[in-house]
Tab-separated table of C-alpha atoms and ligand atoms in Angstrom:
chain	number	residue	atom	x	y	z
A	27	ASP	CA	43.916	-18.600	49.610
A	28	ALA	CA	44.772	-14.912	49.382
A	29	ARG	CA	41.109	-13.851	49.722
A	30	THR	CA	40.837	-15.348	53.198
A	31	ASP	CA	43.997	-13.553	54.335
A	32	THR	CA	43.144	-10.797	56.735
A	33	THR	CA	46.372	-9.004	55.917
A	34	THR	CA	47.980	-8.089	52.652
A	35	VAL	CA	51.625	-8.869	52.065
A	36	LEU	CA	54.001	-6.478	50.389
A	37	ARG	CA	55.919	-9.157	48.560
A	38	PHE	CA	59.489	-8.589	47.386
A	39	PRO	CA	60.798	-10.071	44.123
A	40	ALA	CA	62.001	-13.670	44.064
A	41	GLY	CA	65.757	-13.694	44.584
A	42	PHE	CA	65.688	-10.456	46.601
A	43	ARG	CA	68.655	-10.526	48.999
A	44	TRP	CA	67.983	-10.191	52.679
A	45	GLY	CA	71.047	-9.425	54.733
A	46	THR	CA	72.556	-7.881	57.787
A	47	ALA	CA	75.674	-5.717	57.879
A	48	THR	CA	78.579	-5.053	60.222
A	49	ALA	CA	82.074	-3.539	60.000
A	50	ALA	CA	85.390	-4.890	61.251
A	51	TYR	CA	86.384	-2.205	63.745
A	52	GLN	CA	82.876	-2.017	65.169
A	53	ILE	CA	82.617	-5.709	66.115
A	54	GLU	CA	85.882	-7.648	65.902
A	55	GLY	CA	87.930	-6.543	68.881
A	56	ALA	CA	91.257	-8.490	69.082
A	57	ALA	CA	92.926	-5.209	68.189
A	58	THR	CA	96.472	-6.433	68.760
A	59	GLU	CA	96.134	-10.133	67.922
A	60	ASP	CA	97.799	-12.144	65.180
A	61	GLY	CA	99.881	-9.294	63.842
A	62	ARG	CA	97.180	-6.648	63.519
A	63	THR	CA	98.616	-3.147	63.818
A	64	PRO	CA	96.771	0.045	64.752
A	65	SER	CA	94.451	1.674	62.272
A	66	ILE	CA	93.506	5.339	62.410
A	67	TRP	CA	90.482	4.328	64.504
A	68	ASP	CA	92.678	2.725	67.185
A	69	THR	CA	94.738	5.893	67.369
A	70	PHE	CA	91.685	8.152	67.347
A	71	SER	CA	89.680	6.205	69.935
A	72	ARG	CA	92.703	6.145	72.266
A	73	THR	CA	93.003	9.927	72.040
A	74	PRO	CA	91.152	11.460	75.009
A	75	GLY	CA	88.047	13.415	74.085
A	76	LYS	CA	87.493	11.911	70.651
A	77	VAL	CA	85.056	9.084	71.449
A	78	ARG	CA	82.264	9.226	74.021
A	79	ASN	CA	83.216	7.684	77.400
A	80	GLY	CA	86.708	6.950	76.062
A	81	ASP	CA	85.381	3.805	74.392
A	82	THR	CA	87.627	1.911	71.941
A	83	GLY	CA	87.241	-1.070	69.622
A	84	ASP	CA	89.825	-3.096	71.577
A	85	ILE	CA	87.247	-5.745	72.474
A	86	ALA	CA	84.027	-4.514	70.840
A	87	ALA	CA	81.649	-7.473	70.350
A	88	ASP	CA	84.619	-9.878	70.388
A	89	HIS	CA	83.502	-11.193	67.028
A	90	TYR	CA	87.080	-12.247	66.214
A	91	HIS	CA	86.624	-15.043	68.747
A	92	ARG	CA	82.911	-15.639	68.185
A	93	VAL	CA	82.582	-16.146	64.452
A	94	ASP	CA	80.881	-19.522	64.800
A	95	GLU	CA	78.278	-18.211	67.226
A	96	ASP	CA	77.598	-15.120	65.134
A	97	VAL	CA	77.197	-17.066	61.893
A	98	ALA	CA	74.860	-19.453	63.735
A	99	LEU	CA	72.761	-16.428	64.774
A	100	MET	CA	72.448	-15.344	61.169
A	101	ARG	CA	71.464	-18.829	60.154
A	102	ARG	CA	68.643	-18.670	62.713
A	103	LEU	CA	67.483	-15.384	61.212
A	104	GLY	CA	67.483	-16.908	57.748
A	105	VAL	CA	69.470	-14.132	56.081
A	106	THR	CA	70.581	-14.876	52.538
A	107	ASP	CA	73.601	-12.527	52.614
A	108	TYR	CA	76.035	-11.088	55.160
A	109	ARG	CA	77.924	-7.842	54.620
A	110	PHE	CA	81.129	-7.556	56.649
A	111	SER	CA	84.347	-5.610	56.236
A	112	ILE	CA	87.961	-6.644	56.192
A	113	ALA	CA	90.379	-4.868	58.530
A	114	TRP	CA	93.201	-3.727	56.265
A	115	PRO	CA	95.748	-3.646	59.164
A	116	ARG	CA	94.970	-7.296	59.962
A	117	VAL	CA	95.899	-8.348	56.457
A	118	GLN	CA	98.627	-5.859	55.533
A	119	PRO	CA	99.774	-4.269	58.807
A	120	THR	CA	101.853	-1.466	57.326
A	121	GLY	CA	99.615	-0.946	54.325
A	122	ARG	CA	102.386	-2.259	52.101
A	123	GLY	CA	104.052	-5.513	51.230
A	124	PRO	CA	103.011	-9.125	51.688
A	125	ALA	CA	99.904	-10.278	53.535
A	126	VAL	CA	99.881	-11.721	57.061
A	127	ARG	CA	98.681	-15.332	56.889
A	128	LYS	CA	96.842	-15.293	60.227
A	129	GLY	CA	94.936	-12.197	59.228
A	130	LEU	CA	93.828	-13.816	55.988
A	131	ASP	CA	92.980	-17.022	57.870
A	132	PHE	CA	90.426	-15.197	60.003
A	133	TYR	CA	88.495	-14.032	56.953
A	134	ARG	CA	88.895	-17.436	55.265
A	135	ARG	CA	87.292	-19.024	58.309
A	136	LEU	CA	84.457	-16.499	58.372
A	137	VAL	CA	83.756	-17.019	54.668
A	138	ASP	CA	83.880	-20.821	55.069
A	139	ARG	CA	81.365	-20.670	57.915
A	140	LEU	CA	79.070	-18.436	55.887
A	141	LEU	CA	79.186	-20.731	52.873
A	142	ASP	CA	78.544	-23.749	55.114
A	143	ALA	CA	75.470	-21.920	56.410
A	144	GLY	CA	74.303	-21.104	52.888
A	145	ILE	CA	74.877	-17.351	53.356
A	146	ARG	CA	76.455	-15.274	50.572
A	147	PRO	CA	79.532	-13.354	51.738
A	148	VAL	CA	79.542	-9.664	50.770
A	149	ALA	CA	82.931	-8.190	51.676
A	150	THR	CA	83.827	-4.521	52.019
A	151	LEU	CA	87.528	-3.766	51.675
A	152	TYR	CA	87.505	-0.403	53.422
A	153	HIS	CA	85.184	0.510	56.261
A	154	TRP	CA	87.376	3.329	57.621
A	155	ASP	CA	90.239	1.454	59.342
A	156	LEU	CA	93.239	2.803	57.421
A	157	PRO	CA	96.572	1.361	58.625
A	158	GLN	CA	98.092	4.074	60.831
A	159	GLU	CA	101.369	3.900	58.882
A	160	LEU	CA	99.580	5.052	55.761
A	161	GLU	CA	98.026	7.944	57.657
A	162	ASP	CA	101.486	8.848	58.959
A	163	ALA	CA	102.593	8.979	55.314
A	164	GLY	CA	99.780	11.456	54.572
A	165	GLY	CA	96.622	9.329	54.485
A	166	TRP	CA	93.826	9.794	51.944
A	167	PRO	CA	94.852	13.357	51.011
A	168	GLN	CA	97.945	11.702	49.460
A	169	ARG	CA	97.708	10.017	46.092
A	170	GLU	CA	99.959	7.142	47.170
A	171	THR	CA	97.204	5.818	49.458
A	172	ALA	CA	95.041	5.066	46.401
A	173	TYR	CA	97.787	2.897	44.906
A	174	ARG	CA	98.295	1.098	48.200
A	175	PHE	CA	94.562	0.386	48.378
A	176	ALA	CA	94.506	-1.145	44.898
A	177	GLU	CA	97.394	-3.413	45.879
A	178	TYR	CA	95.555	-4.526	49.025
A	179	ALA	CA	92.448	-5.218	46.900
A	180	GLY	CA	94.546	-7.491	44.716
A	181	ILE	CA	95.817	-9.399	47.758
A	182	MET	CA	92.260	-10.009	48.938
A	183	ALA	CA	91.052	-11.025	45.462
A	184	ASP	CA	93.814	-13.620	45.299
A	185	ALA	CA	93.089	-14.913	48.809
A	186	LEU	CA	89.276	-15.038	48.765
A	187	GLY	CA	88.190	-14.157	45.257
A	188	ASP	CA	86.728	-17.548	44.504
A	189	ARG	CA	84.378	-17.543	47.498
A	190	VAL	CA	83.173	-13.999	48.086
A	191	ALA	CA	80.009	-13.229	46.088
A	192	THR	CA	80.286	-9.423	46.105
A	193	TRP	CA	83.313	-7.202	46.675
A	194	THR	CA	82.652	-3.652	47.794
A	195	THR	CA	85.633	-1.362	47.499
A	196	LEU	CA	84.728	1.454	49.924
A	197	ASN	CA	82.074	2.111	52.521
A	198	GLU	CA	80.867	5.698	52.596
A	199	PRO	CA	83.824	7.632	51.207
A	200	TRP	CA	81.881	10.796	52.163
A	201	CYS	CA	82.345	9.982	55.853
A	202	ALA	CA	85.970	8.946	55.382
A	203	ALA	CA	86.816	12.200	53.599
A	204	PHE	CA	84.607	14.824	55.232
A	205	LEU	CA	84.169	13.554	58.784
A	206	GLY	CA	87.751	12.231	58.852
A	207	TYR	CA	89.586	15.205	57.306
A	208	GLY	CA	86.971	18.016	57.186
A	209	ASN	CA	85.255	18.441	60.557
A	210	GLY	CA	87.387	15.848	62.326
A	211	VAL	CA	84.635	14.014	64.195
A	212	HIS	CA	85.928	10.721	62.755
A	213	ALA	CA	89.474	9.366	62.488
A	214	PRO	CA	92.020	10.656	61.769
A	215	GLY	CA	90.408	13.823	63.139
A	216	ARG	CA	91.934	16.376	60.802
A	217	THR	CA	90.142	19.656	60.082
A	218	SER	CA	91.111	20.966	56.673
A	219	ALA	CA	88.711	21.669	53.810
A	220	VAL	CA	91.369	21.118	51.175
A	221	ALA	CA	92.507	17.869	52.787
A	222	SER	CA	88.898	16.616	52.752
A	223	LEU	CA	88.528	17.345	49.015
A	224	ARG	CA	91.890	15.736	48.248
A	225	ALA	CA	90.781	12.720	50.297
A	226	ALA	CA	87.487	12.493	48.393
A	227	HIS	CA	89.336	12.528	45.083
A	228	HIS	CA	91.863	9.906	46.135
A	229	LEU	CA	89.061	7.717	47.481
A	230	ASN	CA	87.393	7.886	44.054
A	231	LEU	CA	90.693	7.011	42.427
A	232	ALA	CA	91.309	4.194	44.929
A	233	HIS	CA	87.842	2.806	44.221
A	234	GLY	CA	88.409	2.808	40.449
A	235	LEU	CA	91.899	1.314	40.606
A	236	ALA	CA	90.703	-1.381	43.008
A	237	ALA	CA	87.606	-2.122	40.913
A	238	ARG	CA	89.824	-2.670	37.861
A	239	THR	CA	92.208	-4.884	39.838
A	240	LEU	CA	89.323	-6.922	41.271
A	241	ARG	CA	87.673	-7.358	37.875
A	242	GLY	CA	90.936	-8.591	36.430
A	243	ARG	CA	91.546	-11.168	39.155
A	244	LEU	CA	88.103	-12.413	40.159
A	245	PRO	CA	86.113	-15.242	38.636
A	246	GLY	CA	83.378	-14.037	36.298
A	247	ALA	CA	80.492	-14.496	38.730
A	248	ALA	CA	81.894	-12.236	41.445
A	249	GLU	CA	80.407	-8.749	41.603
A	250	VAL	CA	82.234	-5.484	42.223
A	251	SER	CA	80.463	-2.647	43.968
A	252	LEU	CA	80.793	0.622	45.901
A	253	THR	CA	78.730	1.819	48.860
A	254	LEU	CA	77.832	5.505	49.222
A	255	ASN	CA	75.889	7.283	51.944
A	256	LEU	CA	73.922	9.444	49.555
A	257	HIS	CA	72.248	12.447	51.081
A	258	ALA	CA	68.512	12.784	50.527
A	259	VAL	CA	68.604	16.567	50.551
A	260	ARG	CA	65.529	18.793	50.495
A	261	PRO	CA	65.395	22.580	50.266
A	262	CYS	CA	63.409	24.143	53.120
A	263	SER	CA	61.577	26.337	50.576
A	264	GLN	CA	61.462	26.962	46.852
A	265	ALA	CA	63.252	30.303	47.259
A	266	PRO	CA	66.250	30.480	44.894
A	267	GLU	CA	68.783	30.776	47.733
A	268	ASP	CA	67.342	27.702	49.484
A	269	LEU	CA	67.331	25.731	46.232
A	270	ASP	CA	70.950	26.763	45.764
A	271	ALA	CA	71.832	25.498	49.258
A	272	ALA	CA	70.337	22.112	48.360
A	273	ARG	CA	72.271	22.088	45.088
A	274	ARG	CA	75.532	22.734	46.940
A	275	ILE	CA	74.969	19.865	49.360
A	276	ASP	CA	74.010	17.593	46.489
A	277	ALA	CA	77.285	18.550	44.769
A	278	VAL	CA	79.662	18.019	47.702
A	279	GLY	CA	77.612	15.240	49.311
A	280	ASN	CA	76.479	13.141	46.334
A	281	ARG	CA	77.691	14.136	42.876
A	282	ILE	CA	81.307	14.436	44.087
A	283	PHE	CA	81.252	10.602	44.051
A	284	LEU	CA	78.496	9.770	41.551
A	285	ASP	CA	79.919	11.869	38.710
A	286	PRO	CA	83.497	10.515	38.781
A	287	VAL	CA	82.415	6.909	39.419
A	288	PHE	CA	79.612	6.708	36.857
A	289	HIS	CA	80.510	9.407	34.343
A	290	GLY	CA	84.268	9.973	34.674
A	291	ARG	CA	83.871	13.690	35.376
A	292	LEU	CA	83.822	16.210	38.195
A	293	PRO	CA	80.639	18.244	38.700
A	294	GLU	CA	81.282	21.707	37.249
A	295	ASP	CA	79.297	23.432	39.983
A	296	LEU	CA	81.376	21.657	42.659
A	297	VAL	CA	84.570	22.960	41.088
A	298	ARG	CA	83.051	26.458	41.105
A	299	ASP	CA	81.743	26.198	44.691
A	300	THR	CA	85.117	25.004	45.988
A	301	ALA	CA	87.264	27.501	44.067
A	302	PRO	CA	88.015	29.425	47.314
A	303	VAL	CA	89.408	26.179	48.779
A	304	THR	CA	91.262	24.482	45.928
A	305	ASP	CA	91.970	24.551	42.193
A	306	TRP	CA	91.773	20.727	42.065
A	307	SER	CA	95.312	20.554	40.634
A	308	PHE	CA	95.746	17.251	42.491
A	309	VAL	CA	93.492	15.624	39.859
A	310	ALA	CA	95.912	14.102	37.330
A	311	ASP	CA	95.169	13.200	33.710
A	312	GLY	CA	93.349	9.902	33.571
A	313	ASP	CA	92.204	9.912	37.214
A	314	LEU	CA	88.549	10.468	36.435
A	315	ALA	CA	88.561	7.810	33.731
A	316	ALA	CA	90.169	5.449	36.260
A	317	ALA	CA	87.502	6.268	38.852
A	318	ALA	CA	84.845	5.278	36.300
A	319	ALA	CA	85.965	1.633	36.047
A	320	PRO	CA	82.836	-0.450	35.395
A	321	ILE	CA	81.073	-1.870	38.461
A	322	ASP	CA	78.109	-4.206	38.842
A	323	SER	CA	75.939	-2.426	41.381
A	324	LEU	CA	75.721	0.587	43.682
A	325	GLY	CA	75.297	0.163	47.431
A	326	ILE	CA	73.305	2.838	49.255
A	327	ASN	CA	73.338	3.479	52.983
A	328	TYR	CA	70.339	5.452	54.139
A	329	TYR	CA	69.319	6.617	57.612
A	330	SER	CA	67.585	9.994	57.291
A	331	PRO	CA	67.148	12.998	54.990
A	332	SER	CA	68.566	16.513	55.354
A	333	VAL	CA	66.620	19.741	55.088
A	334	VAL	CA	68.726	22.746	54.123
A	335	GLY	CA	68.380	26.431	53.483
A	336	ALA	CA	70.597	29.451	52.865
A	337	GLY	CA	72.751	30.265	55.886
A	338	THR	CA	75.999	29.095	57.460
A	339	SER	CA	77.101	25.807	58.998
A	340	GLU	CA	78.984	25.217	62.199
A	341	SER	CA	82.762	25.377	62.073
A	342	PRO	CA	84.703	23.203	61.463
A	343	SER	CA	82.246	22.044	58.823
A	344	PRO	CA	82.364	18.914	56.722
A	345	TRP	CA	80.852	20.820	53.789
A	346	ALA	CA	83.908	22.094	51.957
A	347	GLY	CA	83.018	25.112	49.848
A	348	ALA	CA	79.421	25.178	51.086
A	349	GLU	CA	79.951	25.965	54.753
A	350	ARG	CA	79.192	29.684	54.399
A	351	HIS	CA	76.136	29.103	52.209
A	352	VAL	CA	74.157	26.324	53.852
A	353	ARG	CA	72.315	25.841	57.112
A	354	PHE	CA	70.823	22.511	58.202
A	355	GLU	CA	67.299	22.743	59.555
A	356	PRO	CA	66.023	20.437	62.239
A	357	ALA	CA	63.512	18.170	60.508
A	358	PRO	CA	60.114	17.754	62.155
A	359	GLY	CA	58.791	14.490	63.542
A	360	PRO	CA	60.173	11.605	65.568
A	361	ARG	CA	63.903	10.964	66.043
A	362	THR	CA	66.038	7.938	66.795
A	363	ALA	CA	68.475	7.737	69.707
A	364	MET	CA	71.057	9.346	67.371
A	365	ASP	CA	68.630	12.293	67.138
A	366	TRP	CA	68.314	11.462	63.423
A	367	PRO	CA	64.828	12.081	61.971
A	368	VAL	CA	62.712	9.088	61.049
A	369	ASP	CA	61.622	9.708	57.456
A	370	ALA	CA	61.236	6.770	55.096
A	371	ASP	CA	60.168	9.006	52.204
A	372	GLY	CA	63.792	10.106	51.924
A	373	LEU	CA	64.750	6.558	50.973
A	374	TYR	CA	62.017	6.427	48.322
A	375	GLU	CA	63.192	9.796	46.940
A	376	LEU	CA	66.782	8.553	46.735
A	377	LEU	CA	65.893	5.267	45.028
A	378	THR	CA	63.643	6.862	42.433
A	379	ARG	CA	66.229	9.539	41.715
A	380	LEU	CA	68.829	6.847	41.054
A	381	ARG	CA	66.299	4.947	38.900
A	382	ASP	CA	66.118	8.067	36.730
A	383	GLU	CA	69.771	9.094	36.754
A	384	LEU	CA	71.454	5.687	36.622
A	385	PRO	CA	68.840	3.482	34.965
A	386	ASP	CA	71.293	0.686	34.170
A	387	VAL	CA	72.814	0.374	37.645
A	388	PRO	CA	71.362	-2.261	39.998
A	389	LEU	CA	70.894	-0.844	43.498
A	390	VAL	CA	71.399	-2.528	46.854
A	391	ILE	CA	70.502	-0.994	50.221
A	392	THR	CA	73.733	-1.871	52.006
A	393	GLU	CA	72.736	-0.204	55.295
A	394	ASN	CA	69.502	0.899	56.871
A	395	GLY	CA	68.500	0.748	60.502
A	396	ALA	CA	68.227	2.779	63.670
A	397	ALA	CA	69.695	3.253	67.134
A	398	TYR	CA	67.206	2.905	69.977
A	399	ASP	CA	67.426	1.869	73.583
A	400	ASP	CA	65.852	-1.498	74.216
A	401	TYR	CA	64.499	-3.018	77.402
A	402	ALA	CA	63.864	-6.513	78.751
A	403	ASP	CA	60.284	-7.429	79.661
A	404	PRO	CA	59.622	-9.578	82.779
A	405	SER	CA	60.211	-12.795	80.849
A	406	GLY	CA	63.527	-11.534	79.514
A	407	ASN	CA	62.436	-10.687	75.962
A	408	VAL	CA	64.350	-7.733	74.552
A	409	LYS	CA	61.799	-5.232	73.297
A	410	ASP	CA	62.619	-2.609	70.638
A	411	PRO	CA	59.287	-1.559	69.165
A	412	GLU	CA	60.570	1.713	67.647
A	413	ARG	CA	63.180	-0.194	65.658
A	414	VAL	CA	60.535	-2.556	64.274
A	415	ALA	CA	58.435	0.460	63.244
A	416	TYR	CA	61.448	2.138	61.632
A	417	LEU	CA	62.393	-0.985	59.685
A	418	HIS	CA	58.827	-1.616	58.606
A	419	ALA	CA	58.428	1.915	57.265
A	420	HIS	CA	61.731	1.807	55.390
A	421	LEU	CA	61.115	-1.592	53.827
A	422	ALA	CA	57.694	-0.355	52.742
A	423	ALA	CA	59.481	2.583	51.063
A	424	VAL	CA	61.809	0.144	49.282
A	425	HIS	CA	58.773	-1.842	48.145
A	426	ARG	CA	57.128	1.303	46.803
A	427	ALA	CA	60.310	2.231	44.913
A	428	LEU	CA	60.453	-1.285	43.433
A	429	ALA	CA	56.841	-0.999	42.308
A	430	ASP	CA	57.765	2.314	40.665
A	431	GLY	CA	60.609	0.773	38.718
A	432	ALA	CA	63.720	1.156	40.887
A	433	ASP	CA	66.022	-1.828	40.348
A	434	VAL	CA	66.651	-2.704	44.006
A	435	ARG	CA	68.244	-6.119	44.455
A	436	GLY	CA	68.647	-6.410	48.196
A	437	TYR	CA	68.454	-4.929	51.686
A	438	PHE	CA	71.068	-5.161	54.423
A	439	LEU	CA	69.913	-4.231	57.883
A	440	TRP	CA	72.389	-2.234	59.972
A	441	SER	CA	73.248	-3.934	62.189
A	442	LEU	CA	73.404	-7.575	63.153
A	443	LEU	CA	74.897	-6.783	66.569
A	444	ASP	CA	75.076	-3.844	68.941
A	445	ASN	CA	78.558	-2.490	68.331
A	446	PHE	CA	81.087	0.346	68.553
A	447	GLU	CA	79.200	3.280	67.064
A	448	TRP	CA	82.256	5.376	66.088
A	449	ALA	CA	82.362	8.732	67.916
A	450	TYR	CA	79.442	7.570	70.132
A	451	GLY	CA	81.258	4.449	71.320
A	452	TYR	CA	78.942	1.876	72.891
A	453	SER	CA	76.352	4.461	73.916
A	454	LYS	CA	74.231	3.854	70.790
A	455	ARG	CA	72.806	0.450	69.946
A	456	PHE	CA	71.975	-0.329	66.302
A	457	GLY	CA	71.771	-4.134	66.634
A	458	ILE	CA	68.831	-6.437	66.129
A	459	VAL	CA	70.796	-8.670	68.474
A	460	HIS	CA	71.503	-7.228	71.916
A	461	VAL	CA	75.095	-7.553	73.114
A	462	ASP	CA	75.865	-7.399	76.825
A	463	PHE	CA	79.396	-6.039	76.493
A	464	ALA	CA	80.375	-7.221	80.003
A	465	THR	CA	79.657	-10.878	79.226
A	466	GLN	CA	79.481	-10.780	75.399
A	467	ARG	CA	76.158	-12.544	75.680
A	468	ARG	CA	73.975	-12.165	72.571
A	469	THR	CA	70.168	-12.000	72.860
A	470	LEU	CA	67.771	-11.629	69.953
A	471	LYS	CA	65.676	-8.479	70.162
A	472	ASP	CA	62.060	-8.459	68.980
A	473	SER	CA	63.310	-6.776	65.792
A	474	ALA	CA	65.462	-9.837	65.005
A	475	ARG	CA	62.458	-12.124	65.277
A	476	TRP	CA	60.420	-9.690	63.221
A	477	TYR	CA	63.132	-9.562	60.504
A	478	ALA	CA	63.346	-13.367	60.415
A	479	GLU	CA	59.601	-13.462	59.728
A	480	VAL	CA	59.891	-10.874	56.963
A	481	ILE	CA	62.612	-12.945	55.316
A	482	ALA	CA	60.678	-16.208	55.686
A	483	ARG	CA	57.538	-14.577	54.248
A	484	GLY	CA	59.458	-12.804	51.491
A	485	GLY	CA	57.801	-9.548	52.367
A	486	LEU	CA	56.040	-7.271	54.797
A	487	GLU	CA	52.691	-7.682	56.370
A	488	GLY	CA	50.619	-4.721	55.242
A	489	ALA	CA	47.587	-3.206	56.923
B	30	PNW	C1	77.333	4.634	58.821
B	30	PNW	N1	76.836	11.081	59.411
B	30	PNW	O1	77.982	5.687	59.464
B	30	PNW	C2	78.380	3.544	58.814
B	30	PNW	O2	78.609	2.923	57.575
B	30	PNW	C3	78.224	2.545	59.919
B	30	PNW	O3	79.485	1.995	60.218
B	30	PNW	C4	77.574	3.217	61.108
B	30	PNW	O4	77.587	2.414	62.258
B	30	PNW	C5	76.163	3.573	60.690
B	30	PNW	O5	76.166	4.367	59.521
B	30	PNW	C6	75.376	4.295	61.770
B	30	PNW	O6	75.984	5.502	62.092
B	30	PNW	C7	77.613	7.004	59.427
B	30	PNW	O7	77.173	11.768	60.425
B	30	PNW	C8	78.093	7.812	60.440
B	30	PNW	O8	76.313	11.612	58.420
B	30	PNW	C9	77.843	9.150	60.436
B	30	PNW	C10	77.099	9.696	59.397
B	30	PNW	C11	76.618	8.906	58.372
B	30	PNW	C12	76.884	7.546	58.394
């Protein structure tokens, strides 16, 4: 009887998908096994000074050898979906030619285990681990890489197309292009504004070509998607120059992907802003139409908002064309261990904006979560109260957006396991399951138990 309940429940729609997310390089390890060749992240992490403490993904959470245990963990949590990524250099070591059977077998086994456990597999084809050979041939700034990606997508559709529920082409092309080729804090560590814009364009093209290939080869029920880390950007004041700074970041952070993928066009203001950097002559006839291949949903990764004003950014900057016009302001309030502000309203703002701008596109939160240090209490329970508070606030924001008409279909918590956090190595823990990297022992944190309850209840306990 609801009237005798002391708490209200923020209930999510029936059929809402509750998942966790990971990425291949961050958890798999087994970097040289079964024919896998180096990706740009192997090269980058082995280059002194690039990753904190010299950490690499050589072993990571050893997921390659612990698939059964990790799927069993998810079954305990009761997740309906699992988002993982496929390591391109495991499947197609040179980025060209036929697939390696053992590489495919690993993902076949993972998908079989998931289906046995009643968990829907959601596969991402590219979560930043470009085969090094393709980088040596020019990487994402080269058009050829887009064609190679579409071919790899076709290989995966043929191998697993009948059993993967959702195929995501790319994870966060903004990071791949602008952190990888713009400010160089991610692999391959290049610092060239024009290279970052060329990369962004070829990632859009790669997405569209792959989406078309997938659609043509998959059974009707399979979904095709793309995941973007959209920037919830706020001007620090309503002064025209601060509004213009926010517009510039929206152009080179958000609309640079949204406009090609959903409207087959480049934002005019982006072309103007970047005129000092490039004339965009690398965009060939038909590219933007190709980028706009129909897809079934949009994945959104959200961690925190950005507050900007007129000024200049650090150099090298990831903000091609905007670096001499925009300054990022430290946001007020609490921060996570990444020093990222905790601000769930940013997620609500993003979801309601997309409700208005892309009313026909179903939305999925494909990543949300936080890095915090955890600690064991005397009885050995792993406590992470800040993470529970973060997750609660962000799910409440999703619920509010749903109530206000945003078509949000699911939520994937980043991350299932503590893992290799890119340039921060193992120093930042995003997992709801603690990993002791010396023993590879997994222990549920309080947040994992909390999330299992949310899933079982189909919603959040309110006040
Ligand atoms: C995302 N930034 O990365 C990735 O998809 C995950 O693999 C990652 O572990 C997670 O978020 C947490 O970092 C990002 O600097 C990395 O703006 C950096 C940024 C954004 C997203």
